[in-house]
Amino acid sequence: MSSRDETAVALARAATALDGALLGVGLAICAASSWFKYLSTSHALRRIRLAPSPSISDLRAVVDTGDHTGAGETGGERLVVIRGQVQPRSVAAVASGIFTGGKGAGALVSQGSGEKAVIVQQTQTCLYNEWRGILGWSFDLHALFAKAWKEQRTTSFRSVPFVLVEGTHWSNSGYVNVNLDGCTHALPLTTVYHQLHPVQATPYTLFQAILGNGYPVALLDEEKILPVGKEITAVGICRGENGSLEIKQCEDMPCFLSEKTRDKIESDLAATATTLFWSGIILGTVSVGILGYAIYKNWGRLRDWRERRKRERELRHQALESPTRSFSDDDSGEVSDGELCVVCLMRRRRSAFVPCGHLVCCPPCALTVERDLSPKCPVCRQTIRSSIRIYGS
């Protein structure tokens, strides 16, 4: 059996320990997590549905007036959903309020495609092999630290201030500044360059291959951009800043900038909320059933264990009160081989097991068998509940 199979078997045994109690607890945790995500997703969906979706030219009137309700909304700030075209912001445009530089003025240029963009993200990833080596050793440090060693990645991020506009002339349509400070949401970047460069093998590479250690085989270069002129949807808190409008991320929202339209965002959130709702119900029901079964089985075992302890104390008490009926007195005299206890082979068979009914043990050995965690008859291996002392006439 391989190491992965042994790990899977160990995890399966741990999950089914105590009649599935650990598995039930794990499913309960998953159900609670699903419900927590469902509540947060439903809250975000409700806020997006209540948020206004004005045109950029009418955005100031919506922000300065209206009923500001909801978490993170105060006077002069409001959660809005707007859609516009990405354009870079230059110092002259901010000062004059007129788009005078032409489309793409002041933007970055992609090295891979030559396109103009406001955000350029370049990533280089070192890819390692998956071979274990000629010796077939299963121990590999690169496999243990896959994310830290297996894919060594360097990333460079460049951006210029940009805005969302409705048309080519800001003076006619208006604009809103996009604030990316502290942004933790994924950005709608487009991959424009993707190339794999093989790594030349060295003598040290051959040594690594023989020992089974991972060695680099290629470098993956990627470039992603947010191109000028791309239509995106912004879901965030809008406020007036130094005479102009600015939109920033709302931490409670699942996204900030997205290629999807508002209807698509709402439908995706509704589908996610439905999936989380039913998964929470199913996982919760299954976990309750498993935990109930585990409690019932272990409560029965605890009850049987208490009964065995009680019978043991009663037998000891009887032995102390009537020494003439002790085990040694009952077994005195000649005992044939067919009547000897199958466990100790010294005393006469006096105790029959319930429910199988086999009379094969002396009373002390019968008590020893009953004390086991999983008591079984020495003859038929059937699980026993108790033993009965048999007296000859």
Short mmCIF file of C-alpha atoms in Angstrom, two decimals:
data_model
loop_
_atom_site.label_atom_id
_atom_site.label_comp_id
_atom_site.label_asym_id
_atom_site.label_seq_id
_atom_site.Cartn_x
_atom_site.Cartn_y
_atom_site.Cartn_z
CA MET A 1 0.00 0.00 0.00
CA SER A 2 1.38 3.42 -0.96
CA SER A 3 1.80 6.30 1.44
CA ARG A 4 -1.21 8.11 -0.06
CA ASP A 5 -3.40 5.02 0.40
CA GLU A 6 -2.23 4.64 3.99
CA THR A 7 -3.02 8.30 4.64
CA ALA A 8 -6.50 7.89 3.14
CA VAL A 9 -7.17 4.80 5.29
CA ALA A 10 -5.98 6.61 8.42
CA LEU A 11 -8.24 9.58 7.66
CA ALA A 12 -11.19 7.26 7.04
CA ARG A 13 -10.64 5.50 10.36
CA ALA A 14 -10.33 8.80 12.19
CA ALA A 15 -13.52 10.10 10.54
CA THR A 16 -15.51 7.00 11.55
CA ALA A 17 -14.09 6.82 15.09
CA LEU A 18 -16.65 6.75 17.90
CA ASP A 19 -19.30 5.55 15.42
CA GLY A 20 -18.82 8.56 13.17
CA ALA A 21 -18.82 11.25 15.87
CA LEU A 22 -15.79 13.01 14.39
CA LEU A 23 -17.35 12.86 10.91
CA GLY A 24 -20.55 14.34 12.30
CA VAL A 25 -18.66 17.17 13.99
CA GLY A 26 -16.77 17.89 10.74
CA LEU A 27 -20.00 18.01 8.74
CA ALA A 28 -21.54 20.27 11.38
CA ILE A 29 -18.62 22.69 11.02
CA CYS A 30 -19.04 22.65 7.22
CA ALA A 31 -22.78 23.30 7.61
CA ALA A 32 -22.12 26.23 9.95
CA SER A 33 -19.59 27.64 7.47
CA SER A 34 -22.11 27.30 4.63
CA TRP A 35 -24.76 29.12 6.66
CA PHE A 36 -22.34 31.91 7.57
CA LYS A 37 -21.40 32.36 3.90
CA TYR A 38 -25.08 32.24 2.94
CA LEU A 39 -25.93 35.02 5.37
CA SER A 40 -23.06 37.23 4.16
CA THR A 41 -23.92 36.56 0.49
CA SER A 42 -27.62 37.27 1.08
CA HIS A 43 -26.74 40.50 2.88
CA ALA A 44 -24.51 41.60 -0.01
CA LEU A 45 -27.19 40.68 -2.58
CA ARG A 46 -29.82 42.65 -0.68
CA ARG A 47 -27.59 45.73 -0.51
CA ILE A 48 -26.76 45.56 -4.22
CA ARG A 49 -30.44 45.29 -5.11
CA LEU A 50 -31.23 48.35 -2.98
CA ALA A 51 -28.24 50.34 -4.26
CA PRO A 52 -28.96 52.93 -6.98
CA SER A 53 -27.47 52.51 -10.43
CA PRO A 54 -27.34 56.01 -11.91
CA SER A 55 -25.44 57.27 -14.89
CA ILE A 56 -22.10 58.88 -14.10
CA SER A 57 -23.43 62.32 -15.04
CA ASP A 58 -26.23 61.96 -12.43
CA LEU A 59 -24.04 60.36 -9.77
CA ARG A 60 -23.38 63.54 -7.77
CA ALA A 61 -27.08 64.20 -7.27
CA VAL A 62 -27.58 60.65 -5.98
CA VAL A 63 -24.65 60.89 -3.55
CA ASP A 64 -25.45 64.38 -2.21
CA THR A 65 -29.17 63.65 -1.71
CA GLY A 66 -31.27 60.66 -0.81
CA ASP A 67 -31.69 58.32 2.12
CA HIS A 68 -28.29 56.94 3.16
CA THR A 69 -28.94 53.62 4.84
CA GLY A 70 -26.92 50.49 5.34
CA ALA A 71 -23.58 49.58 6.83
CA GLY A 72 -20.72 51.82 5.76
CA GLU A 73 -23.03 54.58 4.37
CA THR A 74 -23.00 58.03 5.93
CA GLY A 75 -23.80 61.55 4.84
CA GLY A 76 -21.98 62.26 1.58
CA GLU A 77 -21.26 58.55 1.01
CA ARG A 78 -23.44 55.91 -0.58
CA LEU A 79 -23.19 52.43 -2.00
CA VAL A 80 -23.77 52.65 -5.76
CA VAL A 81 -23.48 50.41 -8.80
CA ILE A 82 -22.18 52.22 -11.87
CA ARG A 83 -20.85 51.15 -15.24
CA GLY A 84 -18.39 53.11 -17.29
CA GLN A 85 -15.36 53.12 -19.54
CA VAL A 86 -11.83 52.99 -18.17
CA GLN A 87 -9.72 56.06 -18.96
CA PRO A 88 -6.45 57.31 -17.40
CA ARG A 89 -6.54 60.48 -15.32
CA SER A 90 -4.00 63.20 -16.05
CA VAL A 91 -3.14 66.25 -13.97
CA ALA A 92 -4.50 68.60 -16.64
CA ALA A 93 -7.81 66.72 -16.84
CA VAL A 94 -8.26 66.80 -13.08
CA ALA A 95 -7.50 70.52 -12.95
CA SER A 96 -9.71 71.55 -15.86
CA GLY A 97 -12.38 68.87 -15.77
CA ILE A 98 -12.09 68.47 -19.54
CA PHE A 99 -10.70 65.45 -21.34
CA THR A 100 -8.01 67.12 -23.46
CA GLY A 101 -5.33 64.48 -23.84
CA GLY A 102 -7.04 62.14 -26.28
CA LYS A 103 -7.92 58.50 -25.72
CA GLY A 104 -5.24 56.69 -23.75
CA ALA A 105 -3.18 59.77 -22.86
CA GLY A 106 -1.01 59.21 -19.80
CA ALA A 107 -1.57 55.44 -19.86
CA LEU A 108 0.90 52.58 -19.50
CA VAL A 109 1.97 50.50 -22.49
CA SER A 110 1.95 46.70 -22.36
CA GLN A 111 5.31 45.17 -23.24
CA GLY A 112 3.72 41.98 -24.53
CA SER A 113 0.97 43.36 -26.75
CA GLY A 114 1.66 47.10 -27.02
CA GLU A 115 -1.85 47.95 -25.77
CA LYS A 116 -2.50 50.96 -23.58
CA ALA A 117 -3.62 50.19 -20.06
CA VAL A 118 -4.08 51.73 -16.62
CA ILE A 119 -2.93 48.59 -14.74
CA VAL A 120 -0.13 46.24 -15.81
CA GLN A 121 0.67 43.11 -13.81
CA GLN A 122 3.67 40.99 -14.86
CA THR A 123 4.23 37.57 -13.29
CA GLN A 124 7.09 35.12 -13.72
CA THR A 125 6.59 31.61 -12.30
CA CYS A 126 9.30 28.96 -12.01
CA LEU A 127 7.79 25.52 -12.70
CA TYR A 128 9.30 22.38 -11.17
CA ASN A 129 9.14 18.76 -12.28
CA GLU A 130 6.95 16.09 -10.67
CA TRP A 131 9.38 13.13 -10.99
CA ARG A 132 10.53 11.38 -7.82
CA GLY A 133 13.89 10.23 -9.15
CA ILE A 134 15.65 7.04 -10.25
CA LEU A 135 15.89 5.73 -6.69
CA GLY A 136 12.12 6.04 -6.26
CA TRP A 137 12.36 7.89 -2.97
CA SER A 138 8.98 9.19 -1.79
CA PHE A 139 10.43 11.93 0.41
CA ASP A 140 10.56 15.21 -1.46
CA LEU A 141 10.91 18.61 0.17
CA HIS A 142 9.39 20.31 -2.87
CA ALA A 143 6.26 18.17 -2.49
CA LEU A 144 5.98 19.03 1.22
CA PHE A 145 6.31 22.75 0.59
CA ALA A 146 4.53 22.85 -2.77
CA LYS A 147 3.32 26.44 -2.69
CA ALA A 148 6.49 27.88 -1.19
CA TRP A 149 9.08 25.99 -3.29
CA LYS A 150 7.35 24.25 -6.15
CA GLU A 151 6.18 27.47 -7.78
CA GLN A 152 8.54 30.32 -7.06
CA ARG A 153 6.72 33.40 -8.32
CA THR A 154 7.71 37.04 -8.74
CA THR A 155 5.12 39.69 -9.52
CA SER A 156 5.38 43.34 -10.51
CA PHE A 157 2.37 45.64 -10.38
CA ARG A 158 2.17 49.04 -12.07
CA SER A 159 -0.81 51.36 -12.24
CA VAL A 160 -1.76 54.94 -13.02
CA PRO A 161 -4.73 56.84 -11.59
CA PHE A 162 -7.79 56.18 -13.71
CA VAL A 163 -11.45 57.11 -13.87
CA LEU A 164 -14.72 55.76 -15.21
CA VAL A 165 -16.43 57.86 -17.90
CA GLU A 166 -19.54 57.53 -20.03
CA GLY A 167 -18.12 58.94 -23.24
CA THR A 168 -15.03 60.42 -24.82
CA HIS A 169 -15.56 63.93 -23.42
CA TRP A 170 -15.56 64.22 -19.67
CA SER A 171 -16.99 67.73 -19.72
CA ASN A 172 -20.21 66.41 -21.23
CA SER A 173 -20.59 63.08 -19.43
CA GLY A 174 -18.71 63.52 -16.14
CA TYR A 175 -16.35 61.08 -14.51
CA VAL A 176 -15.66 59.31 -11.22
CA ASN A 177 -12.21 58.58 -9.81
CA VAL A 178 -11.42 54.98 -8.88
CA ASN A 179 -9.58 54.57 -5.56
CA LEU A 180 -7.59 51.30 -5.34
CA ASP A 181 -5.94 52.06 -1.98
CA GLY A 182 -6.15 48.92 0.17
CA CYS A 183 -8.14 47.07 -2.49
CA THR A 184 -8.39 43.35 -1.65
CA HIS A 185 -10.84 42.30 -4.38
CA ALA A 186 -9.78 40.69 -7.63
CA LEU A 187 -9.42 43.10 -10.55
CA PRO A 188 -10.87 42.41 -14.03
CA LEU A 189 -7.49 42.02 -15.71
CA THR A 190 -7.07 40.59 -19.20
CA THR A 191 -4.17 38.27 -20.10
CA VAL A 192 -2.34 39.68 -23.13
CA TYR A 193 0.96 37.78 -22.92
CA HIS A 194 1.55 34.15 -21.94
CA GLN A 195 4.77 32.36 -22.86
CA LEU A 196 6.70 29.36 -21.51
CA HIS A 197 10.52 29.45 -21.59
CA PRO A 198 12.37 26.13 -21.05
CA VAL A 199 15.22 26.13 -18.51
CA GLN A 200 18.58 24.77 -19.63
CA ALA A 201 19.64 21.63 -17.73
CA THR A 202 22.89 21.74 -15.69
CA PRO A 203 25.03 19.06 -14.01
CA TYR A 204 23.39 20.01 -10.74
CA THR A 205 19.99 19.35 -12.35
CA LEU A 206 21.05 15.76 -13.11
CA PHE A 207 22.14 15.33 -9.49
CA GLN A 208 18.73 16.60 -8.29
CA ALA A 209 16.92 14.22 -10.64
CA ILE A 210 18.87 11.20 -9.32
CA LEU A 211 18.06 12.07 -5.70
CA GLY A 212 14.42 12.70 -6.53
CA ASN A 213 14.42 16.41 -5.64
CA GLY A 214 12.39 18.83 -7.74
CA TYR A 215 14.31 20.84 -10.29
CA PRO A 216 13.18 23.80 -12.46
CA VAL A 217 12.06 22.91 -15.98
CA ALA A 218 10.54 26.15 -17.30
CA LEU A 219 9.75 29.80 -16.65
CA LEU A 220 6.20 30.99 -17.28
CA ASP A 221 5.88 34.69 -18.16
CA GLU A 222 2.43 36.27 -17.96
CA GLU A 223 1.21 39.81 -18.40
CA LYS A 224 -2.26 40.98 -17.44
CA ILE A 225 -3.65 44.46 -18.01
CA LEU A 226 -6.72 46.59 -17.49
CA PRO A 227 -6.94 48.13 -20.97
CA VAL A 228 -8.03 51.66 -21.71
CA GLY A 229 -11.60 51.87 -22.98
CA LYS A 230 -12.80 48.66 -21.30
CA GLU A 231 -16.37 48.69 -19.99
CA ILE A 232 -16.52 47.61 -16.32
CA THR A 233 -18.98 47.76 -13.44
CA ALA A 234 -17.99 49.28 -10.11
CA VAL A 235 -19.77 48.29 -6.87
CA GLY A 236 -18.54 50.46 -4.03
CA ILE A 237 -18.89 53.46 -1.76
CA CYS A 238 -19.06 56.74 -3.67
CA ARG A 239 -18.25 60.05 -2.04
CA GLY A 240 -17.25 63.60 -2.92
CA GLU A 241 -13.52 64.22 -2.62
CA ASN A 242 -12.00 67.70 -3.28
CA GLY A 243 -14.82 68.72 -5.57
CA SER A 244 -14.79 65.47 -7.57
CA LEU A 245 -16.44 62.10 -7.11
CA GLU A 246 -14.50 59.05 -5.95
CA ILE A 247 -15.52 55.41 -5.61
CA LYS A 248 -13.74 52.90 -3.40
CA GLN A 249 -14.27 49.28 -2.42
CA CYS A 250 -16.79 48.17 0.20
CA GLU A 251 -15.36 45.33 2.27
CA ASP A 252 -18.79 43.72 2.71
CA MET A 253 -19.26 43.36 -1.04
CA PRO A 254 -18.03 40.27 -2.94
CA CYS A 255 -16.52 42.39 -5.74
CA PHE A 256 -15.40 45.91 -6.53
CA LEU A 257 -14.58 46.13 -10.25
CA SER A 258 -16.07 43.53 -12.57
CA GLU A 259 -16.60 42.88 -16.26
CA LYS A 260 -20.12 41.61 -15.50
CA THR A 261 -23.18 43.78 -15.69
CA ARG A 262 -25.32 44.50 -12.64
CA ASP A 263 -27.93 41.90 -13.65
CA LYS A 264 -25.23 39.26 -14.09
CA ILE A 265 -23.70 40.07 -10.69
CA GLU A 266 -27.10 39.78 -9.00
CA SER A 267 -27.94 36.49 -10.74
CA ASP A 268 -24.56 34.97 -9.78
CA LEU A 269 -24.96 36.04 -6.15
CA ALA A 270 -28.51 34.64 -6.06
CA ALA A 271 -27.30 31.30 -7.45
CA THR A 272 -24.46 31.21 -4.91
CA ALA A 273 -26.83 32.01 -2.06
CA THR A 274 -29.22 29.24 -3.14
CA THR A 275 -26.38 26.72 -3.34
CA LEU A 276 -25.06 27.71 0.10
CA PHE A 277 -28.56 27.56 1.59
CA TRP A 278 -29.31 24.02 0.45
CA SER A 279 -25.79 22.76 1.14
CA GLY A 280 -26.11 24.07 4.70
CA ILE A 281 -29.45 22.30 5.15
CA ILE A 282 -28.19 19.00 3.70
CA LEU A 283 -24.91 19.01 5.61
CA GLY A 284 -26.66 20.04 8.82
CA THR A 285 -29.27 17.27 8.48
CA VAL A 286 -26.64 14.62 7.77
CA SER A 287 -24.45 15.79 10.67
CA VAL A 288 -27.40 15.71 13.09
CA GLY A 289 -28.24 12.17 11.97
CA ILE A 290 -24.65 10.96 12.34
CA LEU A 291 -24.19 12.64 15.71
CA GLY A 292 -27.52 11.24 16.94
CA TYR A 293 -26.51 7.72 15.88
CA ALA A 294 -23.08 8.11 17.54
CA ILE A 295 -24.65 9.37 20.78
CA TYR A 296 -27.15 6.50 20.80
CA LYS A 297 -24.51 3.82 20.21
CA ASN A 298 -21.99 5.22 22.69
CA TRP A 299 -24.70 5.77 25.31
CA GLY A 300 -25.61 2.09 24.96
CA ARG A 301 -21.98 1.09 25.37
CA LEU A 302 -21.68 3.29 28.44
CA ARG A 303 -24.80 1.73 29.91
CA ASP A 304 -23.50 -1.81 29.29
CA TRP A 305 -20.17 -0.88 30.82
CA ARG A 306 -21.92 0.43 33.95
CA GLU A 307 -23.97 -2.77 34.19
CA ARG A 308 -20.83 -4.92 33.94
CA ARG A 309 -19.15 -2.88 36.68
CA LYS A 310 -22.24 -3.26 38.83
CA ARG A 311 -22.34 -7.04 38.35
CA GLU A 312 -18.63 -7.24 39.10
CA ARG A 313 -19.07 -5.39 42.38
CA GLU A 314 -22.00 -7.63 43.29
CA LEU A 315 -19.97 -10.79 42.64
CA ARG A 316 -17.08 -9.49 44.73
CA HIS A 317 -19.48 -8.62 47.53
CA GLN A 318 -21.02 -12.10 47.42
CA ALA A 319 -17.57 -13.69 47.49
CA LEU A 320 -16.65 -11.71 50.61
CA GLU A 321 -19.92 -12.50 52.39
CA SER A 322 -19.97 -16.26 51.62
CA PRO A 323 -16.40 -17.57 51.41
CA THR A 324 -17.73 -21.11 51.42
CA ARG A 325 -19.12 -20.49 47.95
CA SER A 326 -15.87 -19.02 46.58
CA PHE A 327 -14.48 -20.10 43.26
CA SER A 328 -11.74 -22.23 44.81
CA ASP A 329 -14.23 -24.21 46.90
CA ASP A 330 -16.53 -24.80 43.94
CA ASP A 331 -13.65 -26.05 41.82
CA SER A 332 -12.08 -28.27 44.45
CA GLY A 333 -11.50 -31.89 43.55
CA GLU A 334 -10.67 -33.61 40.31
CA VAL A 335 -11.67 -31.71 37.13
CA SER A 336 -11.64 -33.46 33.75
CA ASP A 337 -10.05 -31.82 30.72
CA GLY A 338 -13.42 -31.33 29.06
CA GLU A 339 -14.66 -29.22 31.99
CA LEU A 340 -11.65 -26.91 32.31
CA CYS A 341 -11.92 -23.19 31.48
CA VAL A 342 -10.73 -22.49 27.92
CA VAL A 343 -8.92 -19.34 29.10
CA CYS A 344 -6.97 -20.34 32.23
CA LEU A 345 -7.19 -24.16 31.91
CA MET A 346 -7.20 -24.36 35.74
CA ARG A 347 -10.76 -24.01 37.04
CA ARG A 348 -14.10 -25.58 36.19
CA ARG A 349 -16.46 -24.00 33.66
CA ARG A 350 -19.15 -22.21 35.65
CA SER A 351 -20.22 -19.09 33.63
CA ALA A 352 -22.31 -19.04 30.44
CA PHE A 353 -22.19 -16.04 28.13
CA VAL A 354 -25.29 -14.12 27.03
CA PRO A 355 -26.63 -14.24 24.33
CA CYS A 356 -24.59 -17.07 22.70
CA GLY A 357 -25.00 -19.40 25.75
CA HIS A 358 -21.54 -21.02 25.59
CA LEU A 359 -20.40 -22.49 28.94
CA VAL A 360 -16.63 -22.31 28.44
CA CYS A 361 -15.16 -20.08 31.18
CA CYS A 362 -14.79 -19.98 34.93
CA PRO A 363 -16.33 -16.95 36.73
CA PRO A 364 -13.04 -14.98 37.11
CA CYS A 365 -12.14 -15.44 33.42
CA ALA A 366 -15.73 -14.59 32.40
CA LEU A 367 -15.42 -11.28 34.28
CA THR A 368 -12.10 -10.61 32.54
CA VAL A 369 -13.71 -11.17 29.13
CA GLU A 370 -16.59 -8.85 30.03
CA ARG A 371 -14.17 -6.03 30.95
CA ASP A 372 -12.79 -5.83 27.41
CA LEU A 373 -13.71 -2.80 25.29
CA SER A 374 -15.29 -5.16 22.76
CA PRO A 375 -16.22 -8.34 24.73
CA LYS A 376 -16.55 -11.44 22.53
CA CYS A 377 -17.15 -15.11 23.27
CA PRO A 378 -13.84 -17.09 23.08
CA VAL A 379 -15.57 -19.84 21.07
CA CYS A 380 -17.93 -18.20 18.54
CA ARG A 381 -16.51 -14.62 18.68
CA GLN A 382 -20.01 -13.21 19.05
CA THR A 383 -20.38 -9.98 21.00
CA ILE A 384 -21.55 -10.72 24.53
CA ARG A 385 -23.56 -8.57 26.91
CA SER A 386 -23.09 -10.43 30.18
CA SER A 387 -22.45 -13.83 31.77
CA ILE A 388 -24.54 -16.05 34.04
CA ARG A 389 -23.17 -18.21 36.87
CA ILE A 390 -24.29 -21.85 36.44
CA TYR A 391 -24.71 -23.97 39.57
CA GLY A 392 -24.81 -27.79 39.47
CA SER A 393 -27.67 -29.59 41.27
#
